[in-house]
PDB file of C-alpha atoms and ligand atoms in Angstrom:
ATOM      1  CA  MET A   1      70.222  65.476-218.686  1.00  0.00           C
ATOM      2  CA  ARG A   2      67.756  66.938-221.128  1.00  0.00           C
ATOM      3  CA  LYS A   3      65.083  65.359-223.234  1.00  0.00           C
ATOM      4  CA  GLU A   4      64.929  66.040-226.931  1.00  0.00           C
ATOM      5  CA  GLN A   5      62.645  64.858-229.650  1.00  0.00           C
ATOM      6  CA  PHE A   6      62.974  64.106-233.295  1.00  0.00           C
ATOM      7  CA  VAL A   7      60.245  65.376-235.612  1.00  0.00           C
ATOM      8  CA  CYS A   8      59.486  63.298-238.696  1.00  0.00           C
ATOM      9  CA  PRO A   9      57.430  65.456-241.048  1.00  0.00           C
ATOM     10  CA  TYR A  10      55.518  63.861-243.901  1.00  0.00           C
ATOM     11  CA  GLU A  11      52.733  64.753-246.296  1.00  0.00           C
ATOM     12  CA  VAL A  12      49.453  62.856-246.385  1.00  0.00           C
ATOM     13  CA  TYR A  13      47.481  62.586-249.618  1.00  0.00           C
ATOM     14  CA  ASP A  14      44.057  60.997-249.210  1.00  0.00           C
ATOM     15  CA  ALA A  15      44.063  59.552-252.701  1.00  0.00           C
ATOM     16  CA  LEU A  16      46.365  58.979-255.655  1.00  0.00           C
ATOM     17  CA  GLU A  17      44.509  61.698-257.573  1.00  0.00           C
ATOM     18  CA  GLU A  18      45.840  64.319-255.159  1.00  0.00           C
ATOM     19  CA  LEU A  19      49.434  63.624-256.181  1.00  0.00           C
ATOM     20  CA  SER A  20      51.203  65.387-259.041  1.00  0.00           C
ATOM     21  CA  GLN A  21      50.963  63.505-262.322  1.00  0.00           C
ATOM     22  CA  GLN A  22      54.619  62.460-262.014  1.00  0.00           C
ATOM     23  CA  ASP A  23      54.181  61.102-258.495  1.00  0.00           C
ATOM     24  CA  ALA A  24      50.926  59.337-259.375  1.00  0.00           C
ATOM     25  CA  GLU A  25      52.641  57.727-262.368  1.00  0.00           C
ATOM     26  CA  LEU A  26      55.543  56.559-260.179  1.00  0.00           C
ATOM     27  CA  MET A  27      53.156  55.012-257.661  1.00  0.00           C
ATOM     28  CA  HIS A  28      51.281  53.383-260.524  1.00  0.00           C
ATOM     29  CA  ARG A  29      54.552  51.805-261.682  1.00  0.00           C
ATOM     30  CA  ALA A  30      55.133  50.489-258.147  1.00  0.00           C
ATOM     31  CA  HIS A  31      51.662  48.916-258.151  1.00  0.00           C
ATOM     32  CA  GLU A  32      52.411  47.285-261.494  1.00  0.00           C
ATOM     33  CA  ALA A  33      55.757  46.011-260.198  1.00  0.00           C
ATOM     34  CA  ALA A  34      54.067  44.373-257.193  1.00  0.00           C
ATOM     35  CA  ARG A  35      52.388  41.998-259.635  1.00  0.00           C
ATOM     36  CA  ASN A  36      55.821  40.608-260.539  1.00  0.00           C
ATOM     37  CA  ALA A  37      56.695  39.730-256.959  1.00  0.00           C
ATOM     38  CA  TYR A  38      58.011  36.238-256.343  1.00  0.00           C
ATOM     39  CA  ALA A  39      56.642  35.783-252.833  1.00  0.00           C
ATOM     40  CA  PRO A  40      55.408  32.196-252.488  1.00  0.00           C
ATOM     41  CA  TYR A  41      56.391  32.041-248.798  1.00  0.00           C
ATOM     42  CA  SER A  42      55.002  35.291-247.377  1.00  0.00           C
ATOM     43  CA  LYS A  43      52.343  35.844-250.044  1.00  0.00           C
ATOM     44  CA  PHE A  44      53.118  39.510-249.482  1.00  0.00           C
ATOM     45  CA  ASN A  45      53.772  41.241-252.787  1.00  0.00           C
ATOM     46  CA  VAL A  46      55.782  44.437-252.674  1.00  0.00           C
ATOM     47  CA  GLY A  47      56.423  46.774-255.601  1.00  0.00           C
ATOM     48  CA  ALA A  48      58.841  49.689-255.821  1.00  0.00           C
ATOM     49  CA  ALA A  49      59.674  52.267-258.472  1.00  0.00           C
ATOM     50  CA  VAL A  50      62.595  54.716-258.496  1.00  0.00           C
ATOM     51  CA  ARG A  51      62.537  57.911-260.531  1.00  0.00           C
ATOM     52  CA  LEU A  52      65.988  59.051-261.589  1.00  0.00           C
ATOM     53  CA  ALA A  53      67.258  62.515-262.481  1.00  0.00           C
ATOM     54  CA  ASN A  54      67.555  61.417-266.130  1.00  0.00           C
ATOM     55  CA  GLY A  55      63.795  60.788-266.211  1.00  0.00           C
ATOM     56  CA  LYS A  56      64.088  56.998-266.213  1.00  0.00           C
ATOM     57  CA  VAL A  57      61.945  54.892-263.888  1.00  0.00           C
ATOM     58  CA  VAL A  58      63.378  51.598-262.623  1.00  0.00           C
ATOM     59  CA  THR A  59      61.087  49.146-260.861  1.00  0.00           C
ATOM     60  CA  GLY A  60      61.624  46.237-258.491  1.00  0.00           C
ATOM     61  CA  ASN A  61      59.615  43.644-256.601  1.00  0.00           C
ATOM     62  CA  ASN A  62      60.410  41.380-253.696  1.00  0.00           C
ATOM     63  CA  ILE A  63      62.042  38.080-254.593  1.00  0.00           C
ATOM     64  CA  GLU A  64      61.942  35.331-251.994  1.00  0.00           C
ATOM     65  CA  ASN A  65      63.915  32.127-251.614  1.00  0.00           C
ATOM     66  CA  ALA A  66      63.395  28.798-249.844  1.00  0.00           C
ATOM     67  CA  ALA A  67      66.447  29.822-247.806  1.00  0.00           C
ATOM     68  CA  TYR A  68      64.572  32.852-246.478  1.00  0.00           C
ATOM     69  CA  PRO A  69      67.419  35.348-245.880  1.00  0.00           C
ATOM     70  CA  SER A  70      68.547  34.924-249.488  1.00  0.00           C
ATOM     71  CA  GLY A  71      65.515  36.848-250.731  1.00  0.00           C
ATOM     72  CA  LEU A  72      65.471  40.594-251.228  1.00  0.00           C
ATOM     73  CA  CYS A  73      62.973  43.404-250.675  1.00  0.00           C
ATOM     74  CA  ALA A  74      61.364  45.232-253.588  1.00  0.00           C
ATOM     75  CA  GLU A  75      62.949  48.560-252.661  1.00  0.00           C
ATOM     76  CA  ARG A  76      66.483  47.192-252.743  1.00  0.00           C
ATOM     77  CA  VAL A  77      65.837  45.281-255.964  1.00  0.00           C
ATOM     78  CA  ALA A  78      64.698  48.573-257.552  1.00  0.00           C
ATOM     79  CA  MET A  79      67.490  50.703-256.079  1.00  0.00           C
ATOM     80  CA  PHE A  80      70.261  48.255-256.905  1.00  0.00           C
ATOM     81  CA  ALA A  81      68.912  47.767-260.432  1.00  0.00           C
ATOM     82  CA  ALA A  82      68.834  51.551-260.902  1.00  0.00           C
ATOM     83  CA  MET A  83      72.419  51.869-259.647  1.00  0.00           C
ATOM     84  CA  ALA A  84      73.527  49.035-261.906  1.00  0.00           C
ATOM     85  CA  GLN A  85      71.770  50.312-265.022  1.00  0.00           C
ATOM     86  CA  TYR A  86      72.386  54.047-264.490  1.00  0.00           C
ATOM     87  CA  PRO A  87      75.505  54.395-262.332  1.00  0.00           C
ATOM     88  CA  GLY A  88      76.057  57.885-260.999  1.00  0.00           C
ATOM     89  CA  VAL A  89      72.564  59.123-261.890  1.00  0.00           C
ATOM     90  CA  ALA A  90      70.790  60.800-258.951  1.00  0.00           C
ATOM     91  CA  PHE A  91      67.659  59.333-257.406  1.00  0.00           C
ATOM     92  CA  GLU A  92      64.708  61.726-257.107  1.00  0.00           C
ATOM     93  CA  SER A  93      61.791  59.677-255.762  1.00  0.00           C
ATOM     94  CA  LEU A  94      60.980  56.147-254.693  1.00  0.00           C
ATOM     95  CA  ALA A  95      57.424  54.768-254.514  1.00  0.00           C
ATOM     96  CA  VAL A  96      56.509  51.648-252.520  1.00  0.00           C
ATOM     97  CA  THR A  97      53.315  49.622-252.270  1.00  0.00           C
ATOM     98  CA  ALA A  98      52.292  46.141-251.122  1.00  0.00           C
ATOM     99  CA  TYR A  99      49.526  43.582-251.504  1.00  0.00           C
ATOM    100  CA  SER A 100      48.820  40.779-249.067  1.00  0.00           C
ATOM    101  CA  ALA A 101      47.025  37.543-249.895  1.00  0.00           C
ATOM    102  CA  SER A 102      45.431  37.510-246.441  1.00  0.00           C
ATOM    103  CA  LYS A 103      43.985  41.043-246.197  1.00  0.00           C
ATOM    104  CA  THR A 104      43.526  44.286-248.050  1.00  0.00           C
ATOM    105  CA  ILE A 105      46.272  46.680-247.085  1.00  0.00           C
ATOM    106  CA  ASP A 106      44.600  50.075-246.843  1.00  0.00           C
ATOM    107  CA  GLU A 107      47.388  51.971-245.094  1.00  0.00           C
ATOM    108  CA  PRO A 108      50.830  52.974-246.353  1.00  0.00           C
ATOM    109  CA  VAL A 109      53.474  50.257-246.117  1.00  0.00           C
ATOM    110  CA  ALA A 110      56.702  51.532-244.597  1.00  0.00           C
ATOM    111  CA  PRO A 111      60.039  50.276-245.932  1.00  0.00           C
ATOM    112  CA  CYS A 112      62.092  47.988-243.678  1.00  0.00           C
ATOM    113  CA  GLY A 113      65.172  49.244-241.872  1.00  0.00           C
ATOM    114  CA  ALA A 114      67.675  47.603-244.229  1.00  0.00           C
ATOM    115  CA  CYS A 115      66.023  49.278-247.223  1.00  0.00           C
ATOM    116  CA  ARG A 116      66.056  52.621-245.407  1.00  0.00           C
ATOM    117  CA  GLN A 117      69.799  52.256-244.864  1.00  0.00           C
ATOM    118  CA  VAL A 118      70.267  51.690-248.615  1.00  0.00           C
ATOM    119  CA  MET A 119      68.099  54.776-249.248  1.00  0.00           C
ATOM    120  CA  VAL A 120      70.497  56.749-247.030  1.00  0.00           C
ATOM    121  CA  GLU A 121      73.426  55.760-249.259  1.00  0.00           C
ATOM    122  CA  ALA A 122      71.452  56.519-252.422  1.00  0.00           C
ATOM    123  CA  GLU A 123      70.467  59.924-251.065  1.00  0.00           C
ATOM    124  CA  GLN A 124      74.070  60.743-250.133  1.00  0.00           C
ATOM    125  CA  LEU A 125      75.231  59.775-253.619  1.00  0.00           C
ATOM    126  CA  SER A 126      72.421  61.768-255.198  1.00  0.00           C
ATOM    127  CA  LYS A 127      73.284  64.950-253.257  1.00  0.00           C
ATOM    128  CA  GLN A 128      69.592  65.784-253.007  1.00  0.00           C
ATOM    129  CA  PRO A 129      66.752  64.690-250.719  1.00  0.00           C
ATOM    130  CA  LEU A 130      65.199  61.383-251.727  1.00  0.00           C
ATOM    131  CA  ARG A 131      61.424  61.608-251.711  1.00  0.00           C
ATOM    132  CA  VAL A 132      59.794  58.388-250.527  1.00  0.00           C
ATOM    133  CA  LEU A 133      56.131  57.713-251.367  1.00  0.00           C
ATOM    134  CA  CYS A 134      54.329  54.918-249.523  1.00  0.00           C
ATOM    135  CA  GLN A 135      50.885  53.458-250.135  1.00  0.00           C
ATOM    136  CA  GLY A 136      49.056  50.229-249.410  1.00  0.00           C
ATOM    137  CA  GLU A 137      46.968  48.450-251.988  1.00  0.00           C
ATOM    138  CA  THR A 138      44.504  51.312-251.522  1.00  0.00           C
ATOM    139  CA  GLY A 139      44.190  54.300-249.213  1.00  0.00           C
ATOM    140  CA  PRO A 140      46.309  57.334-248.457  1.00  0.00           C
ATOM    141  CA  VAL A 141      49.792  58.074-249.698  1.00  0.00           C
ATOM    142  CA  PHE A 142      52.477  59.294-247.303  1.00  0.00           C
ATOM    143  CA  VAL A 143      55.304  61.321-248.814  1.00  0.00           C
ATOM    144  CA  PHE A 144      58.568  61.694-246.901  1.00  0.00           C
ATOM    145  CA  ASP A 145      60.708  64.490-248.315  1.00  0.00           C
ATOM    146  CA  GLY A 146      64.139  63.115-247.508  1.00  0.00           C
ATOM    147  CA  ILE A 147      65.245  59.924-245.815  1.00  0.00           C
ATOM    148  CA  GLU A 148      65.876  61.583-242.440  1.00  0.00           C
ATOM    149  CA  SER A 149      62.099  61.801-241.947  1.00  0.00           C
ATOM    150  CA  LEU A 150      61.962  58.019-242.174  1.00  0.00           C
ATOM    151  CA  MET A 151      65.235  57.211-240.510  1.00  0.00           C
ATOM    152  CA  PRO A 152      66.432  59.409-237.643  1.00  0.00           C
ATOM    153  CA  PHE A 153      70.011  59.127-236.375  1.00  0.00           C
ATOM    154  CA  ILE A 154      71.223  57.509-239.556  1.00  0.00           C
ATOM    155  CA  PHE A 155      74.528  55.705-239.870  1.00  0.00           C
ATOM    156  CA  LEU A 156      76.657  57.683-242.311  1.00  0.00           C
ATOM    157  CA  ASP A 157      79.947  57.007-244.054  1.00  0.00           C
ATOM    158  CA  LYS A 158      81.465  59.909-242.089  1.00  0.00           C
ATOM    159  CA  PHE A 159      81.568  57.673-239.018  1.00  0.00           C
ATOM    160  CA  LEU A 160      83.966  55.355-240.819  1.00  0.00           C
ATOM    161  CA  GLY A 161      86.680  57.999-240.800  1.00  0.00           C
TER     162      GLY A 161
HETATM  163  N1  LIG B 201      59.448  43.225-248.034  1.00  0.00           N
HETATM  164  C1  LIG B 201      59.765  44.148-248.981  1.00  0.00           C
HETATM  165  O1  LIG B 201      59.861  43.845-250.170  1.00  0.00           O
HETATM  166  N2  LIG B 201      60.002  45.410-248.565  1.00  0.00           N
HETATM  167  C2  LIG B 201      59.948  45.835-247.273  1.00  0.00           C
HETATM  168  O2  LIG B 201      60.263  46.983-246.991  1.00  0.00           O
HETATM  169  C3  LIG B 201      59.512  44.925-246.222  1.00  0.00           C
HETATM  170  C4  LIG B 201      59.305  43.518-246.617  1.00  0.00           C
HETATM  171  C5  LIG B 201      59.219  41.834-248.464  1.00  0.00           C
HETATM  172  C6  LIG B 201      60.249  40.860-247.988  1.00  0.00           C
HETATM  173  C7  LIG B 201      59.472  39.567-248.017  1.00  0.00           C
HETATM  174  O3  LIG B 201      59.521  39.047-249.332  1.00  0.00           O
HETATM  175  C8  LIG B 201      58.041  39.996-247.719  1.00  0.00           C
HETATM  176  O4  LIG B 201      57.981  41.393-247.963  1.00  0.00           O
HETATM  177  C9  LIG B 201      57.577  39.720-246.303  1.00  0.00           C
HETATM  178  O5  LIG B 201      58.438  40.273-245.376  1.00  0.00           O
END
């Protein structure tokens, strides 16, 4: 037996102003998208914005449903919309933010596992690392340069044979 460890490197930016203009703009679009959330049950508004290799930015927000599992996270709304509108175009970066009605979120909000699995597929299709930027309503921005930093031991299509 031997013990091993997985290292998940990420960059920390103390404020939006420290990001490149392109990254700051993408995060700004995610913040704007959070305003469109339909989240009457959780009152937790999430916004996401995907930057594509053709320069387009596609946004998404969480959309809930009285039958709870029928809703969808902001990240998947954005990614699926991007894949529907621009099929075959590589993803470069994805920004995520969230606002809660019950408290100010001042730390980065990490995407859920199901969204990370969709990011894996998008990254594979894109043939380049997907950069993931996470922020709360305020506070620092974490940047993960590639989905493996967010999702170790990923399930890949190669396992399917
Ligand atoms: N949510 C997202 O939109 N993205 C995530 O990564 C985690 C959770 C949404 C789903 C639901 O509408 C609300 O946040 C509370 O879970």
